[in-house]
Amino acid sequence: MGTRKKVHAFVRVKPTDDFAHEMIKYGDDNKTIDIHLKKDTRRGVVNNQQTDWSFKLDGVLHDASQDLVYETVAKDVVSQALNGYNGTIMCYGQTGAGKTYTMTGATENYKHRGILPRALQQVFKMIEERPTQAITVRVSYLEIYNESLFDLLSTLPYVGPSVTPMAIVESPQGVFIKGLSVHLTSQEEDAFSLLFEGETNRIIASHTMNKNSSRSHCIFTIYMEAHSRTLSDEKYLTSKINLVDLAGSERLGKSASEGRVLKEATYINKSLSFLEQAIIALGDQKRDHIPFRQCKLTHALKDSLGGNCNMVLVTNIYGEAAQLEETLSSLRFASRMKLVTTEPAITEKYDAEIINLRQIQEVFNQFRVVLSQQEQEVESTLRKKYTLIDKNDFAAISAVQKAGLMDVDGHLVGEPDGQGFGLGVAPFSTRPGKKSKSKKMFKEQLSSLARKEGASSPVSGKDLDASTSKTQLTPSSKDGDVKDMLLQDRETSSIEPLASESPKEELRPPRPSTPPAKPVAFEDFKNERGSEINRIFKENKSILNERRKRASETTQRINAIKREIDMTKEALNFHKSLREKQGEYENKGLMIIDEEEFLLILKLKDLKKQYRTEYQDLQDLRAEIEYCQHLVDQCRHRLLTEFDIWYNESFFVPEDLQAALKPGGSIRPGMMPLSRIVSLGEDDQDRFSRLQQTMLPEGPDSVSFYNAKVKTEQKHNYLKTMMGLQQTHRK
């Protein structure tokens, strides 16, 4: 087991314009926070009220950015998790003090993302840096609402609601949640999608203290399992990171909660009180019993609070004088948490199935035996149903060729299956149960074609049967005529309707009594009068999206080259420092370097050349994107303008004035005062592409974050639309 260490406790102060400078002071070490209260004169002359408190923590985060908070609080915990140590990061504090912002952040803005998404990014980045390990990542998202357990990822289509209620179960391996879905994530974007999916299912409410108050405790868990790729060792590492966003404690007098919100607040305060009791018991070395089972929250966090993990607490407080009592309560909780000790230890497990490399080789040998047996069974089955011809049996092939069983290209009728045999295809007329629609339709088509071409003699059914079966085996000259007739018939049928679509005088449909809905009318306009403009708009937009995609790929290549350049420079600096320590050698005034350093110099030169080339390509693509965007905007504007004119003229202009709007009339299109009828605004893909172009050069790691965000929003917008349509249909 590892050595015992105390829980790290930090305090983060919510920025405010009304900061109580006279009551809250920070120490010079940036780890101390002092609270001063003025005495209540209403208590009389003899007043033993305490007015000063001083709290010593591991750090005070005042006006700290999300980057600094993560670097200070969570980075080491996540890093050690990949080495086999469990970790827990918990946010605690008063309602509205910024717990959810600290843990999750603002998902609309990549720079304001919180601890949780940054932890996911760090995990996958470190996995890429460990090629000698095969690391699998799984995640789960648990919600505790009114002392009930809920799976925030149960809305996924492949999960569904649980048949049995969820329960907390203890085992020799630790505490786990029975019925909670755990999801495998192979890449960063998938993990973000699961995070955003769970966030949309969280329960929030509004009260005077917080417009978007979390009404439940949430635990997002990252499970990791690391196997060695180089060693045939049965030992592997497992670890998990619990990221806990607690619901905020609240004074009912200040929040003015009532009804359902009041009931939620009661459950929240009760569970937080039990959490504080468990913390007090853990901090008392003389206590034998720890009341973990008083509530679902402490029971689910039993391993984290007093187990073998690295634990960090972030206490969120207000900096205002009106919230000083709650601030004191939160700081007392943080001080008590610092008294708790944990015993971090590497979690090692052993795979009983794999003992050594010899056993792995034997398993593969058995796979080969099973595969060979299956191949023999398949061949035996094929021989029972079909006549198989070996490719090397030239006599059999010659006999088949003489029989005329050849297709147009001169190959056997059955395509070879790649295993040395050709499969014969039975003629159409000899297939049982196929003497039905397709054959009848083929006869009718030939008969109609004969009548269209003015054939002197009709084709009999018997002749049709013969010609049909024969075409399955060998091509004949008549087949070409039939194909030509079919093609000519298709051309005729495609030309005939066009002639009827352009009459001498345009027949206008009767005007409806009320104008149609604008979206419906806009779709009609795009399919009729505005079809050409809409086609050009779509083509330009397609070209623009293609250029944006290429620019994104080029940017990613540039970033990859830049990272490789940095790594090469570090390696060269290492060689240089090593050379300086060992003593430099010169020959005729030239520095002597080893072969490895020389190869690194050549590699760096090539990388810089690649970087310049890719960067020039990116500049060219950006110029093309700017030009394509200009064309798309022009088409969008023209499409809107043309629709405005068409909609007003078609449904609002009196019918007796319609003649004046025709070509040669006294009123030119667009002379009437028009308002913007419908907006052809940017869709989600346009917004994301534009955002990606502005954000990617500054932060290439943001791509997966925004990808997951856009996909989750599109999914939920679709579901809302479908639910609305279903409700409308029921009415």
PDB file of N, CA and C in Angstrom, residues 316-371:
ATOM      1  N   ASN A 316     -16.226  26.460  -3.454  1.00  0.00           N
ATOM      2  CA  ASN A 316     -16.623  27.693  -4.145  1.00  0.00           C
ATOM      3  C   ASN A 316     -17.373  28.592  -3.167  1.00  0.00           C
ATOM      4  N   ILE A 317     -16.938  29.838  -3.067  1.00  0.00           N
ATOM      5  CA  ILE A 317     -17.560  30.782  -2.138  1.00  0.00           C
ATOM      6  C   ILE A 317     -17.849  32.099  -2.841  1.00  0.00           C
ATOM      7  N   TYR A 318     -18.769  32.874  -2.220  1.00  0.00           N
ATOM      8  CA  TYR A 318     -19.024  34.246  -2.647  1.00  0.00           C
ATOM      9  C   TYR A 318     -18.018  35.176  -1.981  1.00  0.00           C
ATOM     10  N   GLY A 319     -17.796  36.325  -2.584  1.00  0.00           N
ATOM     11  CA  GLY A 319     -16.951  37.341  -1.977  1.00  0.00           C
ATOM     12  C   GLY A 319     -17.734  38.532  -1.479  1.00  0.00           C
ATOM     13  N   GLU A 320     -19.041  38.371  -1.321  1.00  0.00           N
ATOM     14  CA  GLU A 320     -19.897  39.482  -0.921  1.00  0.00           C
ATOM     15  C   GLU A 320     -20.204  39.409   0.568  1.00  0.00           C
ATOM     16  N   ALA A 321     -20.448  40.564   1.171  1.00  0.00           N
ATOM     17  CA  ALA A 321     -20.729  40.628   2.600  1.00  0.00           C
ATOM     18  C   ALA A 321     -22.053  39.964   2.942  1.00  0.00           C
ATOM     19  N   ALA A 322     -23.033  40.036   2.030  1.00  0.00           N
ATOM     20  CA  ALA A 322     -24.350  39.465   2.313  1.00  0.00           C
ATOM     21  C   ALA A 322     -24.312  37.946   2.423  1.00  0.00           C
ATOM     22  N   GLN A 323     -23.283  37.296   1.868  1.00  0.00           N
ATOM     23  CA  GLN A 323     -23.197  35.837   1.882  1.00  0.00           C
ATOM     24  C   GLN A 323     -22.106  35.342   2.832  1.00  0.00           C
ATOM     25  N   LEU A 324     -21.698  36.155   3.798  1.00  0.00           N
ATOM     26  CA  LEU A 324     -20.546  35.822   4.623  1.00  0.00           C
ATOM     27  C   LEU A 324     -20.791  34.616   5.528  1.00  0.00           C
ATOM     28  N   GLU A 325     -22.011  34.456   6.013  1.00  0.00           N
ATOM     29  CA  GLU A 325     -22.308  33.308   6.876  1.00  0.00           C
ATOM     30  C   GLU A 325     -22.155  32.000   6.108  1.00  0.00           C
ATOM     31  N   GLU A 326     -22.681  31.946   4.883  1.00  0.00           N
ATOM     32  CA  GLU A 326     -22.531  30.743   4.070  1.00  0.00           C
ATOM     33  C   GLU A 326     -21.071  30.528   3.676  1.00  0.00           C
ATOM     34  N   THR A 327     -20.350  31.612   3.457  1.00  0.00           N
ATOM     35  CA  THR A 327     -18.926  31.504   3.131  1.00  0.00           C
ATOM     36  C   THR A 327     -18.161  30.874   4.290  1.00  0.00           C
ATOM     37  N   LEU A 328     -18.451  31.312   5.513  1.00  0.00           N
ATOM     38  CA  LEU A 328     -17.811  30.723   6.695  1.00  0.00           C
ATOM     39  C   LEU A 328     -18.118  29.234   6.808  1.00  0.00           C
ATOM     40  N   SER A 329     -19.359  28.864   6.563  1.00  0.00           N
ATOM     41  CA  SER A 329     -19.747  27.452   6.640  1.00  0.00           C
ATOM     42  C   SER A 329     -18.980  26.614   5.618  1.00  0.00           C
ATOM     43  N   SER A 330     -18.830  27.151   4.405  1.00  0.00           N
ATOM     44  CA  SER A 330     -18.106  26.411   3.366  1.00  0.00           C
ATOM     45  C   SER A 330     -16.624  26.281   3.705  1.00  0.00           C
ATOM     46  N   LEU A 331     -16.027  27.339   4.266  1.00  0.00           N
ATOM     47  CA  LEU A 331     -14.613  27.283   4.629  1.00  0.00           C
ATOM     48  C   LEU A 331     -14.374  26.323   5.793  1.00  0.00           C
ATOM     49  N   ARG A 332     -15.321  26.237   6.711  1.00  0.00           N
ATOM     50  CA  ARG A 332     -15.191  25.257   7.794  1.00  0.00           C
ATOM     51  C   ARG A 332     -15.194  23.844   7.221  1.00  0.00           C
ATOM     52  N   PHE A 333     -16.056  23.601   6.242  1.00  0.00           N
ATOM     53  CA  PHE A 333     -16.099  22.277   5.611  1.00  0.00           C
ATOM     54  C   PHE A 333     -14.756  21.965   4.953  1.00  0.00           C
ATOM     55  N   ALA A 334     -14.160  22.947   4.278  1.00  0.00           N
ATOM     56  CA  ALA A 334     -12.876  22.726   3.625  1.00  0.00           C
ATOM     57  C   ALA A 334     -11.789  22.418   4.648  1.00  0.00           C
ATOM     58  N   SER A 335     -11.816  23.119   5.792  1.00  0.00           N
ATOM     59  CA  SER A 335     -10.819  22.858   6.835  1.00  0.00           C
ATOM     60  C   SER A 335     -10.965  21.457   7.397  1.00  0.00           C
ATOM     61  N   ARG A 336     -12.197  21.015   7.582  1.00  0.00           N
ATOM     62  CA  ARG A 336     -12.408  19.649   8.077  1.00  0.00           C
ATOM     63  C   ARG A 336     -11.950  18.620   7.045  1.00  0.00           C
ATOM     64  N   MET A 337     -12.160  18.921   5.767  1.00  0.00           N
ATOM     65  CA  MET A 337     -11.738  17.987   4.722  1.00  0.00           C
ATOM     66  C   MET A 337     -10.220  17.828   4.713  1.00  0.00           C
ATOM     67  N   LYS A 338      -9.480  18.879   5.063  1.00  0.00           N
ATOM     68  CA  LYS A 338      -8.019  18.786   5.083  1.00  0.00           C
ATOM     69  C   LYS A 338      -7.512  17.835   6.165  1.00  0.00           C
ATOM     70  N   LEU A 339      -8.353  17.546   7.155  1.00  0.00           N
ATOM     71  CA  LEU A 339      -7.954  16.608   8.211  1.00  0.00           C
ATOM     72  C   LEU A 339      -8.083  15.158   7.776  1.00  0.00           C
ATOM     73  N   VAL A 340      -8.826  14.923   6.696  1.00  0.00           N
ATOM     74  CA  VAL A 340      -9.038  13.555   6.209  1.00  0.00           C
ATOM     75  C   VAL A 340      -7.782  13.085   5.479  1.00  0.00           C
ATOM     76  N   THR A 341      -7.398  11.854   5.723  1.00  0.00           N
ATOM     77  CA  THR A 341      -6.235  11.271   5.041  1.00  0.00           C
ATOM     78  C   THR A 341      -6.672  10.100   4.174  1.00  0.00           C
ATOM     79  N   THR A 342      -6.014   9.943   3.065  1.00  0.00           N
ATOM     80  CA  THR A 342      -6.245   8.799   2.179  1.00  0.00           C
ATOM     81  C   THR A 342      -4.929   8.065   1.981  1.00  0.00           C
ATOM     82  N   GLU A 343      -5.001   6.895   1.395  1.00  0.00           N
ATOM     83  CA  GLU A 343      -3.808   6.070   1.184  1.00  0.00           C
ATOM     84  C   GLU A 343      -3.741   5.653  -0.285  1.00  0.00           C
ATOM     85  N   PRO A 344      -3.284   6.565  -1.145  1.00  0.00           N
ATOM     86  CA  PRO A 344      -3.245   6.235  -2.578  1.00  0.00           C
ATOM     87  C   PRO A 344      -2.329   5.047  -2.854  1.00  0.00           C
ATOM     88  N   ALA A 345      -2.807   4.170  -3.718  1.00  0.00           N
ATOM     89  CA  ALA A 345      -2.018   2.987  -4.083  1.00  0.00           C
ATOM     90  C   ALA A 345      -2.330   2.617  -5.524  1.00  0.00           C
ATOM     91  N   ILE A 346      -1.342   2.063  -6.188  1.00  0.00           N
ATOM     92  CA  ILE A 346      -1.531   1.611  -7.570  1.00  0.00           C
ATOM     93  C   ILE A 346      -2.440   0.380  -7.575  1.00  0.00           C
ATOM     94  N   THR A 347      -3.439   0.423  -8.454  1.00  0.00           N
ATOM     95  CA  THR A 347      -4.381  -0.689  -8.569  1.00  0.00           C
ATOM     96  C   THR A 347      -3.900  -1.620  -9.670  1.00  0.00           C
ATOM     97  N   GLU A 348      -3.384  -2.772  -9.260  1.00  0.00           N
ATOM     98  CA  GLU A 348      -2.890  -3.762 -10.214  1.00  0.00           C
ATOM     99  C   GLU A 348      -3.815  -4.973 -10.214  1.00  0.00           C
ATOM    100  N   LYS A 349      -4.047  -5.483 -11.397  1.00  0.00           N
ATOM    101  CA  LYS A 349      -4.855  -6.696 -11.538  1.00  0.00           C
ATOM    102  C   LYS A 349      -4.104  -7.675 -12.434  1.00  0.00           C
ATOM    103  N   TYR A 350      -4.566  -8.908 -12.391  1.00  0.00           N
ATOM    104  CA  TYR A 350      -3.889  -9.961 -13.141  1.00  0.00           C
ATOM    105  C   TYR A 350      -4.891 -10.661 -14.036  1.00  0.00           C
ATOM    106  N   ASP A 351      -4.498 -10.837 -15.282  1.00  0.00           N
ATOM    107  CA  ASP A 351      -5.332 -11.529 -16.253  1.00  0.00           C
ATOM    108  C   ASP A 351      -5.037 -13.011 -16.146  1.00  0.00           C
ATOM    109  N   ALA A 352      -5.993 -13.758 -15.606  1.00  0.00           N
ATOM    110  CA  ALA A 352      -5.770 -15.189 -15.367  1.00  0.00           C
ATOM    111  C   ALA A 352      -5.746 -15.996 -16.652  1.00  0.00           C
ATOM    112  N   GLU A 353      -6.272 -15.425 -17.738  1.00  0.00           N
ATOM    113  CA  GLU A 353      -6.366 -16.199 -18.980  1.00  0.00           C
ATOM    114  C   GLU A 353      -5.032 -16.252 -19.720  1.00  0.00           C
ATOM    115  N   ILE A 354      -4.265 -15.175 -19.685  1.00  0.00           N
ATOM    116  CA  ILE A 354      -3.015 -15.114 -20.434  1.00  0.00           C
ATOM    117  C   ILE A 354      -1.846 -15.196 -19.454  1.00  0.00           C
ATOM    118  N   ILE A 355      -1.027 -16.227 -19.628  1.00  0.00           N
ATOM    119  CA  ILE A 355       0.095 -16.447 -18.719  1.00  0.00           C
ATOM    120  C   ILE A 355       1.404 -16.014 -19.372  1.00  0.00           C
ATOM    121  N   ASN A 356       1.653 -16.432 -20.614  1.00  0.00           N
ATOM    122  CA  ASN A 356       2.913 -16.071 -21.257  1.00  0.00           C
ATOM    123  C   ASN A 356       2.719 -16.058 -22.773  1.00  0.00           C
ATOM    124  N   LEU A 357       3.798 -15.746 -23.483  1.00  0.00           N
ATOM    125  CA  LEU A 357       3.750 -15.642 -24.938  1.00  0.00           C
ATOM    126  C   LEU A 357       3.482 -16.981 -25.601  1.00  0.00           C
ATOM    127  N   ARG A 358       3.972 -18.060 -25.015  1.00  0.00           N
ATOM    128  CA  ARG A 358       3.745 -19.394 -25.586  1.00  0.00           C
ATOM    129  C   ARG A 358       2.259 -19.727 -25.595  1.00  0.00           C
ATOM    130  N   GLN A 359       1.567 -19.328 -24.526  1.00  0.00           N
ATOM    131  CA  GLN A 359       0.137 -19.608 -24.490  1.00  0.00           C
ATOM    132  C   GLN A 359      -0.601 -18.834 -25.582  1.00  0.00           C
ATOM    133  N   ILE A 360      -0.159 -17.593 -25.833  1.00  0.00           N
ATOM    134  CA  ILE A 360      -0.799 -16.807 -26.895  1.00  0.00           C
ATOM    135  C   ILE A 360      -0.601 -17.477 -28.253  1.00  0.00           C
ATOM    136  N   GLN A 361       0.605 -17.964 -28.514  1.00  0.00           N
ATOM    137  CA  GLN A 361       0.868 -18.646 -29.779  1.00  0.00           C
ATOM    138  C   GLN A 361       0.009 -19.896 -29.929  1.00  0.00           C
ATOM    139  N   GLU A 362      -0.177 -20.629 -28.854  1.00  0.00           N
ATOM    140  CA  GLU A 362      -1.004 -21.835 -28.910  1.00  0.00           C
ATOM    141  C   GLU A 362      -2.459 -21.488 -29.191  1.00  0.00           C
ATOM    142  N   VAL A 363      -2.935 -20.367 -28.633  1.00  0.00           N
ATOM    143  CA  VAL A 363      -4.311 -19.933 -28.893  1.00  0.00           C
ATOM    144  C   VAL A 363      -4.490 -19.634 -30.379  1.00  0.00           C
ATOM    145  N   PHE A 364      -3.520 -18.958 -30.997  1.00  0.00           N
ATOM    146  CA  PHE A 364      -3.608 -18.666 -32.423  1.00  0.00           C
ATOM    147  C   PHE A 364      -3.545 -19.947 -33.260  1.00  0.00           C
ATOM    148  N   ASN A 365      -2.762 -20.922 -32.843  1.00  0.00           N
ATOM    149  CA  ASN A 365      -2.720 -22.202 -33.552  1.00  0.00           C
ATOM    150  C   ASN A 365      -4.085 -22.875 -33.536  1.00  0.00           C
ATOM    151  N   GLN A 366      -4.756 -22.815 -32.391  1.00  0.00           N
ATOM    152  CA  GLN A 366      -6.090 -23.403 -32.299  1.00  0.00           C
ATOM    153  C   GLN A 366      -7.076 -22.648 -33.192  1.00  0.00           C
ATOM    154  N   PHE A 367      -6.914 -21.333 -33.308  1.00  0.00           N
ATOM    155  CA  PHE A 367      -7.770 -20.556 -34.208  1.00  0.00           C
ATOM    156  C   PHE A 367      -7.590 -21.024 -35.650  1.00  0.00           C
ATOM    157  N   ARG A 368      -6.346 -21.297 -36.030  1.00  0.00           N
ATOM    158  CA  ARG A 368      -6.093 -21.757 -37.399  1.00  0.00           C
ATOM    159  C   ARG A 368      -6.769 -23.097 -37.656  1.00  0.00           C
ATOM    160  N   VAL A 369      -6.721 -23.982 -36.678  1.00  0.00           N
ATOM    161  CA  VAL A 369      -7.362 -25.291 -36.834  1.00  0.00           C
ATOM    162  C   VAL A 369      -8.865 -25.132 -37.015  1.00  0.00           C
ATOM    163  N   VAL A 370      -9.483 -24.300 -36.187  1.00  0.00           N
ATOM    164  CA  VAL A 370     -10.926 -24.083 -36.282  1.00  0.00           C
ATOM    165  C   VAL A 370     -11.280 -23.460 -37.622  1.00  0.00           C
ATOM    166  N   LEU A 371     -10.494 -22.488 -38.097  1.00  0.00           N
ATOM    167  CA  LEU A 371     -10.754 -21.842 -39.380  1.00  0.00           C
ATOM    168  C   LEU A 371     -10.643 -22.829 -40.532  1.00  0.00           C
TER     169      LEU A 371
END
